[in-house]
Tab-separated table of N, CA and C in Angstrom:
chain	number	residue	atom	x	y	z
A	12	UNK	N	126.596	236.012	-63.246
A	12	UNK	CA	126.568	234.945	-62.343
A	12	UNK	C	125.547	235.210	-61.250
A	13	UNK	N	125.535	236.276	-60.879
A	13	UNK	CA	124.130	236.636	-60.175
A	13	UNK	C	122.914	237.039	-60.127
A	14	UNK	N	122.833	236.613	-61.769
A	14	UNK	CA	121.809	236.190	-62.265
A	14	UNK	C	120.817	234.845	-62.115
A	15	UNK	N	122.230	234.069	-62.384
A	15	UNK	CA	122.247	232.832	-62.420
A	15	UNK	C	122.142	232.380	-60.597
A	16	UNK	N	121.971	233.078	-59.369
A	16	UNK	CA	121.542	232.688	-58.077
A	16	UNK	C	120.254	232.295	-58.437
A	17	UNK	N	119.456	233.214	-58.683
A	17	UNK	CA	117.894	232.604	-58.110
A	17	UNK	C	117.359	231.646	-59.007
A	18	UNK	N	118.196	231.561	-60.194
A	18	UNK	CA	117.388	230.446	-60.843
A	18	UNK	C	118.134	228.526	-60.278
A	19	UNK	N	119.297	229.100	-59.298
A	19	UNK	CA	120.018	227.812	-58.849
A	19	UNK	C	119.475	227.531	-57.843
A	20	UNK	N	118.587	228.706	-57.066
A	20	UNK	CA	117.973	228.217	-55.828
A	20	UNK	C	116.644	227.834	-56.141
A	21	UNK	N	116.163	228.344	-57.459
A	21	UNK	CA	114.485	227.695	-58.106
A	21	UNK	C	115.171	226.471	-58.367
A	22	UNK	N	116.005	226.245	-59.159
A	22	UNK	CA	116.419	224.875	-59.660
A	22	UNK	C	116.726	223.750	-58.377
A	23	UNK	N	117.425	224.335	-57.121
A	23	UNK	CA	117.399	223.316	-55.783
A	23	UNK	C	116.061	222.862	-55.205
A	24	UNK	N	115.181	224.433	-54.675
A	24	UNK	CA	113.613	223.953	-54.275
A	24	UNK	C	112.868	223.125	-55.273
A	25	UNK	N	113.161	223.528	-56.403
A	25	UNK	CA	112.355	222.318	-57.423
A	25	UNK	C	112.942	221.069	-57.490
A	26	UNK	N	114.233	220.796	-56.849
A	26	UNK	CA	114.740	219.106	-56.538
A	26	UNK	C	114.293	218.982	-55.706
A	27	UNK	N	114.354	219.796	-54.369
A	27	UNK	CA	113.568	219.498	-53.253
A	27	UNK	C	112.347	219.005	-52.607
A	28	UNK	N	111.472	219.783	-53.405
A	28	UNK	CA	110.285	219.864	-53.590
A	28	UNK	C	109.558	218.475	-54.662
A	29	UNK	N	110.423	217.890	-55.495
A	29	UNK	CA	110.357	216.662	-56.285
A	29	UNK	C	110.213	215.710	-55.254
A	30	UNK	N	111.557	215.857	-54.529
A	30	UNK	CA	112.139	214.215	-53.528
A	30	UNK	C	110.389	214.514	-52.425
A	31	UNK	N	109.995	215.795	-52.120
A	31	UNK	CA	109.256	215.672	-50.995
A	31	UNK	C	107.998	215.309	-52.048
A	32	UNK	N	107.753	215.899	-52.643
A	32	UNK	CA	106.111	215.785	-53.442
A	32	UNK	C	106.073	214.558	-53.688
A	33	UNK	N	106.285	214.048	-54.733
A	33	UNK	CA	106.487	213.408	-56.543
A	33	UNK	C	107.061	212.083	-55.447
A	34	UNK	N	108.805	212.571	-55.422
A	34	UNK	CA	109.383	210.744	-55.427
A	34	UNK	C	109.104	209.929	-54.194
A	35	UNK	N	109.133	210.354	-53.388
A	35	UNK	CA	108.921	209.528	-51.688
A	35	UNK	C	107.975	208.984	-51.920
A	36	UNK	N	106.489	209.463	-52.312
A	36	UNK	CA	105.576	209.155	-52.204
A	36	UNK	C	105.280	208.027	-53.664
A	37	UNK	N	105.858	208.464	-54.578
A	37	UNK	CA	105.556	207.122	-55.568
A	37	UNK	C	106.703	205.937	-55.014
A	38	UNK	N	107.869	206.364	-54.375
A	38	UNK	CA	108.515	205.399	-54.007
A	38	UNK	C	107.668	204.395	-52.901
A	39	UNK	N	107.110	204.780	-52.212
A	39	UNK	CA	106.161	204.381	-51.252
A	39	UNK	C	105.415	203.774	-52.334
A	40	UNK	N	104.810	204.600	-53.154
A	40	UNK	CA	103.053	203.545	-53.326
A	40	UNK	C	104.221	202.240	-54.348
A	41	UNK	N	105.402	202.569	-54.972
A	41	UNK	CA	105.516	201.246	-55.600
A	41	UNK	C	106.636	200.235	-54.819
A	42	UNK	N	106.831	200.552	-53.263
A	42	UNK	CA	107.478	199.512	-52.442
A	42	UNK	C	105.949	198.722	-51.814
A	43	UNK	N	104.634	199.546	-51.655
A	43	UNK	CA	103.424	199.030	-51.206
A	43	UNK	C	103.346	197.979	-52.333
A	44	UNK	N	103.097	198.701	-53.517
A	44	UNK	CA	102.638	197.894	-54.548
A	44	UNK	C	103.143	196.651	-54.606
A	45	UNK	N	104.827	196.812	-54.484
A	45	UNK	CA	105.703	195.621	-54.438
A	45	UNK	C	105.611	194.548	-53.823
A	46	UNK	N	105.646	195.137	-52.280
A	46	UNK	CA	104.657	194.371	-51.124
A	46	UNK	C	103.815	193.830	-51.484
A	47	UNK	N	102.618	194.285	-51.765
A	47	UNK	CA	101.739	193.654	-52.753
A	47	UNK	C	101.876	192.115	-53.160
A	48	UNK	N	102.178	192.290	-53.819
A	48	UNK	CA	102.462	191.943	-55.486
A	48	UNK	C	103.876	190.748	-54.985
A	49	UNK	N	104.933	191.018	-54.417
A	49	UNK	CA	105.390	189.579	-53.551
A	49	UNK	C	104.347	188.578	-52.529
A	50	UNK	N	104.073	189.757	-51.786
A	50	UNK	CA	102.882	188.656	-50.834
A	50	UNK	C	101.987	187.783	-51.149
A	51	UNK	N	101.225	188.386	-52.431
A	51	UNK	CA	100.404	187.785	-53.470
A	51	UNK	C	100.949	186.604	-54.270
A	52	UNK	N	102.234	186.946	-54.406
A	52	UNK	CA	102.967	185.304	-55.116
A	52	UNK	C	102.820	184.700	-54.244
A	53	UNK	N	103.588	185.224	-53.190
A	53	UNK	CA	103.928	184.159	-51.929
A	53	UNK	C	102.779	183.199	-51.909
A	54	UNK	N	101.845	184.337	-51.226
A	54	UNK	CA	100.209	183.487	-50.709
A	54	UNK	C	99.766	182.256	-52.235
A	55	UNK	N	100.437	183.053	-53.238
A	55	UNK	CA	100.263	181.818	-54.811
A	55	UNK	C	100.760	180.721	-54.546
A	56	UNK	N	102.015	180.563	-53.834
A	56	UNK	CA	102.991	179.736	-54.068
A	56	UNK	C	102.611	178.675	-52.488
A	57	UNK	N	101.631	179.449	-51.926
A	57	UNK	CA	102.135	178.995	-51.025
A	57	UNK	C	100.248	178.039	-51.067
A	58	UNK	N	99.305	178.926	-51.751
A	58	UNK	CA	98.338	178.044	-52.537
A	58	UNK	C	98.276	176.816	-52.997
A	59	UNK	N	99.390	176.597	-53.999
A	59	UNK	CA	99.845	176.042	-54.964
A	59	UNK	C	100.497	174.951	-54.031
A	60	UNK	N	100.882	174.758	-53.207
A	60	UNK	CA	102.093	173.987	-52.661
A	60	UNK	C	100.716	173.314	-51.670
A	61	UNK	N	100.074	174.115	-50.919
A	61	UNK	CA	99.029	173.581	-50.385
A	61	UNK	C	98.105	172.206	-50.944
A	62	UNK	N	97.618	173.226	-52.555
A	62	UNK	CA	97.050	172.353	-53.510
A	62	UNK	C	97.494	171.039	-53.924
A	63	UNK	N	98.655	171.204	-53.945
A	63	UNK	CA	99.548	169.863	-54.109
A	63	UNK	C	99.539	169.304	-53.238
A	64	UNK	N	99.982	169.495	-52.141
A	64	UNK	CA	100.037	168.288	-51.102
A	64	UNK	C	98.757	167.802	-50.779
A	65	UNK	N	97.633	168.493	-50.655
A	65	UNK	CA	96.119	168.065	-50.888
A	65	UNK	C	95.816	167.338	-52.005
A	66	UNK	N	96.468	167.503	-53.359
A	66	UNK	CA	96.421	166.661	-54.351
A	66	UNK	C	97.143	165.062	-54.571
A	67	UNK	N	98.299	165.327	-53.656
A	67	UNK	CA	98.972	164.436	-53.385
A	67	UNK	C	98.273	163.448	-52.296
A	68	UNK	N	97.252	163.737	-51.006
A	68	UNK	CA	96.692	163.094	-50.669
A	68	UNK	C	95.626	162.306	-50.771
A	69	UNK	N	94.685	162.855	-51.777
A	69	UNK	CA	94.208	162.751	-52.185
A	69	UNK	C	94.357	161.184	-53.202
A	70	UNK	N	95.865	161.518	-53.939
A	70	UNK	CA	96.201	160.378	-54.873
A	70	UNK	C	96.995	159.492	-54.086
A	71	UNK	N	97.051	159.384	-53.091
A	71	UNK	CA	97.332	157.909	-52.516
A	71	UNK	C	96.115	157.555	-51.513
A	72	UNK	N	95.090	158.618	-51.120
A	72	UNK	CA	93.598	157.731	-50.841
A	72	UNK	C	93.274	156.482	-52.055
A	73	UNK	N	93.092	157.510	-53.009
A	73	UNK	CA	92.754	156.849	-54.467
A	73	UNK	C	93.800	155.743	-54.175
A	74	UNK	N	95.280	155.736	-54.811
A	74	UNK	CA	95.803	154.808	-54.594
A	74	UNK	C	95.434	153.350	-53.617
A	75	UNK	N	95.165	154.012	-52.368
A	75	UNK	CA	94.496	152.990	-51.270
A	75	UNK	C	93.427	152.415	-51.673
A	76	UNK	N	92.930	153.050	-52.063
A	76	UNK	CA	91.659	152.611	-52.530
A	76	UNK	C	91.133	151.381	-53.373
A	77	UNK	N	92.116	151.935	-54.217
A	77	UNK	CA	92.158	151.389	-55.837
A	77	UNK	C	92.756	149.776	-54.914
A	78	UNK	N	93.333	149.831	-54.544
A	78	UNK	CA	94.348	148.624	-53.639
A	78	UNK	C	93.536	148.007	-53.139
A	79	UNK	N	92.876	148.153	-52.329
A	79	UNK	CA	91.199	147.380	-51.235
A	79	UNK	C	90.724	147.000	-52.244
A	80	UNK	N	90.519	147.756	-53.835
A	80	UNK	CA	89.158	146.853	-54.667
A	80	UNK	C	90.078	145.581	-55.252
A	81	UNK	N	91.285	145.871	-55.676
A	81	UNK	CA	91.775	144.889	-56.050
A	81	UNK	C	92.037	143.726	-55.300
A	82	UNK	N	92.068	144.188	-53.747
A	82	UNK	CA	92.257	143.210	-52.874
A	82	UNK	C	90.890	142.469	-52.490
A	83	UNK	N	90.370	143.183	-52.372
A	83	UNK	CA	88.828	142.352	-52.468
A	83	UNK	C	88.350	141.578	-53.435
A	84	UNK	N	88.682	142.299	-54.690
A	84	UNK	CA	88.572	141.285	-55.848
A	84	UNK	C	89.553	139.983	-55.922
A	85	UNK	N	90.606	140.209	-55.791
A	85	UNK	CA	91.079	139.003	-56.011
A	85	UNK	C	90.660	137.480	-54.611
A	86	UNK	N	90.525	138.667	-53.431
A	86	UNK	CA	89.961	137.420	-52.411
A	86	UNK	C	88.631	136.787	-52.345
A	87	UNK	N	87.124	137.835	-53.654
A	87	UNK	CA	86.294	137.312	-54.165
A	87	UNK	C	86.833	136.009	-54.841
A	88	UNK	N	87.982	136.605	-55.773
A	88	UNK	CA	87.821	135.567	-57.061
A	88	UNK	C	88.251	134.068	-56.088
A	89	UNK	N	89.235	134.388	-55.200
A	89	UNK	CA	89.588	133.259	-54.873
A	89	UNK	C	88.818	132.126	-53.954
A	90	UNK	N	87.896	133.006	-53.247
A	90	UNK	CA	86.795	132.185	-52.407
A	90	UNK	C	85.803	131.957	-54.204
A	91	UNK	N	85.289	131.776	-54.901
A	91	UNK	CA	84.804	131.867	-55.703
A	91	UNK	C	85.574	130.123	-56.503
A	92	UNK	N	86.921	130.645	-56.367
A	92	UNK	CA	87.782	129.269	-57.414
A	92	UNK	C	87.562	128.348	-56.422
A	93	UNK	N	87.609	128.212	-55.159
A	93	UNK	CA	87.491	127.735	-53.408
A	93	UNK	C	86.439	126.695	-53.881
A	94	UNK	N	85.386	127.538	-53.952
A	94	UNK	CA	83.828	127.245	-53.755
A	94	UNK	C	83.496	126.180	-54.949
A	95	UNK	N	83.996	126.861	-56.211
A	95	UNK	CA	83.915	125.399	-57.815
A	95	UNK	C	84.527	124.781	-57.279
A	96	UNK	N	85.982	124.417	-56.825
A	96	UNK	CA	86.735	123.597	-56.521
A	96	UNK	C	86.525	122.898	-56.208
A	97	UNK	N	85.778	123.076	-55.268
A	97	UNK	CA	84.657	121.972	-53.789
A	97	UNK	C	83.491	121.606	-54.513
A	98	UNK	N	82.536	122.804	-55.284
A	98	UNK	CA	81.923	121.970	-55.836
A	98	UNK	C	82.020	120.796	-57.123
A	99	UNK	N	83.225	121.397	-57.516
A	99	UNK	CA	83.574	120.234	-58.535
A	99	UNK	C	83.796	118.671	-57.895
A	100	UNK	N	84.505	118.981	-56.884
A	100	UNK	CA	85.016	117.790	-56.168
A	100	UNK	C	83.691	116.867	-55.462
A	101	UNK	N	83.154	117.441	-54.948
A	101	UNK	CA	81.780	117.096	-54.717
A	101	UNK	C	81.297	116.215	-55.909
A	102	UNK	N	81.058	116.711	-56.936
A	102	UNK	CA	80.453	116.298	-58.394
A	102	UNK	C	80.887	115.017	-58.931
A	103	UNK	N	82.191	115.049	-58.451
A	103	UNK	CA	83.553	114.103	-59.046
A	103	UNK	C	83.111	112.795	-57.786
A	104	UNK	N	82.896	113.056	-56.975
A	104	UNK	CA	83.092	112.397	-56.039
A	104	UNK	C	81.676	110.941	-56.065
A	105	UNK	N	80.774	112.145	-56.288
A	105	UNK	CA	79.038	111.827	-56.942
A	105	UNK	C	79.116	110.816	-57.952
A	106	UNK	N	79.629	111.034	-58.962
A	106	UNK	CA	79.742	110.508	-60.161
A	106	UNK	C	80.753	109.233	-59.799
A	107	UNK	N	81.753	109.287	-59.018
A	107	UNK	CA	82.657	108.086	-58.973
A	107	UNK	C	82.143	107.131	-58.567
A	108	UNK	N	80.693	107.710	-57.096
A	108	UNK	CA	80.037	106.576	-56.705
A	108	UNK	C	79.346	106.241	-57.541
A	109	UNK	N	78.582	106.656	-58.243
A	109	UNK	CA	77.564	106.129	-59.379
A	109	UNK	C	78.240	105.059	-60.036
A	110	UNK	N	79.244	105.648	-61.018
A	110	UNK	CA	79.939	104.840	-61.566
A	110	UNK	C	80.189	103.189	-61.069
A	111	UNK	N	81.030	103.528	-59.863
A	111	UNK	CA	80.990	102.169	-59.046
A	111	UNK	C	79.721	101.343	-58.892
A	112	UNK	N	78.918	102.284	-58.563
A	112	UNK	CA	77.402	101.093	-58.538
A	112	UNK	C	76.852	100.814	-59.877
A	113	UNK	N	76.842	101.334	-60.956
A	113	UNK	CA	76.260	101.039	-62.064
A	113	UNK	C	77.378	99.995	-62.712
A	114	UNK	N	78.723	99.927	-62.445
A	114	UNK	CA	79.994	99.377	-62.831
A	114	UNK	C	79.555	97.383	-61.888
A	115	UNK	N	79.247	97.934	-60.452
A	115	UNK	CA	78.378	96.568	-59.950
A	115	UNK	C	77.858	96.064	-60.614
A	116	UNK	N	76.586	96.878	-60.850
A	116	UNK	CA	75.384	96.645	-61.093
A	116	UNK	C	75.427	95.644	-62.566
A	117	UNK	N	76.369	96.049	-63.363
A	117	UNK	CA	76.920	95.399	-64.869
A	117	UNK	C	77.687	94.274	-64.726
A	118	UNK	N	78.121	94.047	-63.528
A	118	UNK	CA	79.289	92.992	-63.267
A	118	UNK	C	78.089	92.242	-62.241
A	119	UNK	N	77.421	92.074	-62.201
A	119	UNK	CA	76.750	91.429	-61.582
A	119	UNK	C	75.462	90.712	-62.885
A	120	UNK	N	74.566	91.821	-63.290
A	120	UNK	CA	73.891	91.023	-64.618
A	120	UNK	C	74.607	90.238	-65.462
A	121	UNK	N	76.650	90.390	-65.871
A	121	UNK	CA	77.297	89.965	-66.132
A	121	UNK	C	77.041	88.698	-66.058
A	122	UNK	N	77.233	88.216	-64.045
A	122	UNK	CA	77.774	86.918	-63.559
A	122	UNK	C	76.139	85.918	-63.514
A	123	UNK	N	75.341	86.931	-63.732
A	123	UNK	CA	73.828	86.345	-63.972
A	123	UNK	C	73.601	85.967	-65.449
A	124	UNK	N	73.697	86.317	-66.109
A	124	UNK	CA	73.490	86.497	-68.003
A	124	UNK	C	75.024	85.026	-67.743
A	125	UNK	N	76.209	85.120	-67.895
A	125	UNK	CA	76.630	83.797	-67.267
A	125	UNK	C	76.249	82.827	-67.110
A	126	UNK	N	75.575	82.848	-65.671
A	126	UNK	CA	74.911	81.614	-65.058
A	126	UNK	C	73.604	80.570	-65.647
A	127	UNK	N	73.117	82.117	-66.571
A	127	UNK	CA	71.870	82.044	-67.117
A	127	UNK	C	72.417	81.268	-68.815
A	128	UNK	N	73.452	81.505	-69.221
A	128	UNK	CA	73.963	80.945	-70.415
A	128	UNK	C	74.441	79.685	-70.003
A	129	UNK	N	75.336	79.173	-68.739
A	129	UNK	CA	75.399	78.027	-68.586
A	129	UNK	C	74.673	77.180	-68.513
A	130	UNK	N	73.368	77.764	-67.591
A	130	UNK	CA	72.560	76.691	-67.418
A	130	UNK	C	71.434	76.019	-68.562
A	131	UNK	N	71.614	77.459	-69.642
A	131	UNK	CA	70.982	76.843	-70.519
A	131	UNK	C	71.445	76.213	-72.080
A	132	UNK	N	72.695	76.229	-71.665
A	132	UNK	CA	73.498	75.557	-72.951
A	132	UNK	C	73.636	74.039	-72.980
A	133	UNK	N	73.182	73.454	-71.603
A	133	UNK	CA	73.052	72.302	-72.094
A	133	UNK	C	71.816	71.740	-72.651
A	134	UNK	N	70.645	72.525	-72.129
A	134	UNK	CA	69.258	72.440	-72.543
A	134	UNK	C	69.381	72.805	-74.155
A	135	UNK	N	70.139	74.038	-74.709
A	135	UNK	CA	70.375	74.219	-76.124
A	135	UNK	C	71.210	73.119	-76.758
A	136	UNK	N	71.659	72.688	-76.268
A	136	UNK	CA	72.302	71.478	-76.872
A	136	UNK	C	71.976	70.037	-77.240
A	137	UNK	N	71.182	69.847	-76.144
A	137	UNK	CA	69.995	69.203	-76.188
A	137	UNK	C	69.027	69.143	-77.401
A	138	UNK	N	68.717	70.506	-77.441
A	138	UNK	CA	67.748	70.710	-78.770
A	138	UNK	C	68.226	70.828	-79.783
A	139	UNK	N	69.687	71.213	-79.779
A	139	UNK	CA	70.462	70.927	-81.198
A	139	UNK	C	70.880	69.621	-81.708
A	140	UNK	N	70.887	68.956	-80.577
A	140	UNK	CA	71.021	67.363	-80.956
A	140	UNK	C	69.877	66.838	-81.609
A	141	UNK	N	68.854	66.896	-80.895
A	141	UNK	CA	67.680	66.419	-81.406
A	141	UNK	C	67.265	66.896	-82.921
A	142	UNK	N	67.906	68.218	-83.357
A	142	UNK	CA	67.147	68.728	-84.592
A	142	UNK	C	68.579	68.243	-85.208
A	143	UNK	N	69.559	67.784	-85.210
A	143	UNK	CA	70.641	67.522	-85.884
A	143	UNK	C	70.449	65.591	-86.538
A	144	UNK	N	70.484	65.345	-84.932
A	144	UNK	CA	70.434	63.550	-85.114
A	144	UNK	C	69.297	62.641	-85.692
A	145	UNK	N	69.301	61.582	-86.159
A	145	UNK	CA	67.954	60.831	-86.846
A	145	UNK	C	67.522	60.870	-85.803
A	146	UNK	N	66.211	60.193	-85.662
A	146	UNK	CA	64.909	60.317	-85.034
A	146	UNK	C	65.325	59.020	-83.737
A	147	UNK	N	66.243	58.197	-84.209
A	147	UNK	CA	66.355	56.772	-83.027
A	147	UNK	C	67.366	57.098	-82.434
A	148	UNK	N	68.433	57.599	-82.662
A	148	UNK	CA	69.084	58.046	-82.183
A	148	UNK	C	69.234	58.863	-80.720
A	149	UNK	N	69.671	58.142	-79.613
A	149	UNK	CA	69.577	58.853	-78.495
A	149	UNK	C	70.309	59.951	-77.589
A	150	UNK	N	70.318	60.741	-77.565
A	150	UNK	CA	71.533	61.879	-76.676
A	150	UNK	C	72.782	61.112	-75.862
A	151	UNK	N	71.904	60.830	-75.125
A	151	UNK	CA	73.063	60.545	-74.282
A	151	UNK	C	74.254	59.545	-74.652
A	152	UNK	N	73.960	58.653	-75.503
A	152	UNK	CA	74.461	57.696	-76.460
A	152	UNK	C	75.532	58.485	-76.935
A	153	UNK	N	75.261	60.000	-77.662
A	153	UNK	CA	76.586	60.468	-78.315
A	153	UNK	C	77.071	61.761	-77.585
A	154	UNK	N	77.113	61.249	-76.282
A	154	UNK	CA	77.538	62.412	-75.525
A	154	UNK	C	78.880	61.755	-74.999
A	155	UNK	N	79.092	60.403	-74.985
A	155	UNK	CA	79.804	59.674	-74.000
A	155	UNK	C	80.725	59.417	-75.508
């Protein structure tokens, strides 16, 4: 058994001498490392979360955006339907007067072409008598 001393006190300094050399110090470099290596997510996560909400602003600029063209477009299109509208009406309006005066203008050669047939249907009648009746025969005779 007292043999077995100095190799129990080599066997203690060599635990000793482990915890001081060897383990403290890798315990250290892998709580650094650890450190590390959390902070590094963190700063990831915390990247990442950044990125997003920058991405997220980003997509409701766009969104906004996208909104103004459509809104502009549709208040183009509608000053645009505005503008035919009026000019149609305009056109319509053009044409109704025409109409009306050329619609005169026909109702009037009408009451002339008329006047112009009355007055000469008795003169045609006249000459149809004459090319109808014998030669002694007088108009007015077979008018009555």
């Amino acid at each position: 058994m007292l043999g077995s001393i100095p190799t129990m006190i080599f066997f203690i300094l060599l635990v000793i001498l482990y915890g001081v050399l060897v383990r403290r110090p890798l315990e250290r470099t892998l709580a650094e490392r650890r450190a590390r290596t959390t902070g590094a997510v963190e700063q990831a996560r915390g990247a990442i979360s950044a990125a997003e909400a920058e991405t997220q602003v980003y997509e409701n600029k766009l969104r906004a955006a996208r909104a103004d063209v459509v809104a502009a477009r549709e208040h183009l299109l509608q000053q645009w339907h505005a503008e035919r509208d009026k000019a149609i009406g305009q056109v319509r309006d053009e044409v109704q007067d025409h109409v009306r005066t050329e619609r005169k203008k026909i109702e009037d050669s009408v009451v002339v072409a008329r006047r112009q047939i009355e007055s000469s249907t008795e003169m045609l009648s006249d000459q149809i008598l004459r090319a109808v009746l014998p030669k002694g025969v007088e108009i007015p005779e077979v008018r009555q």
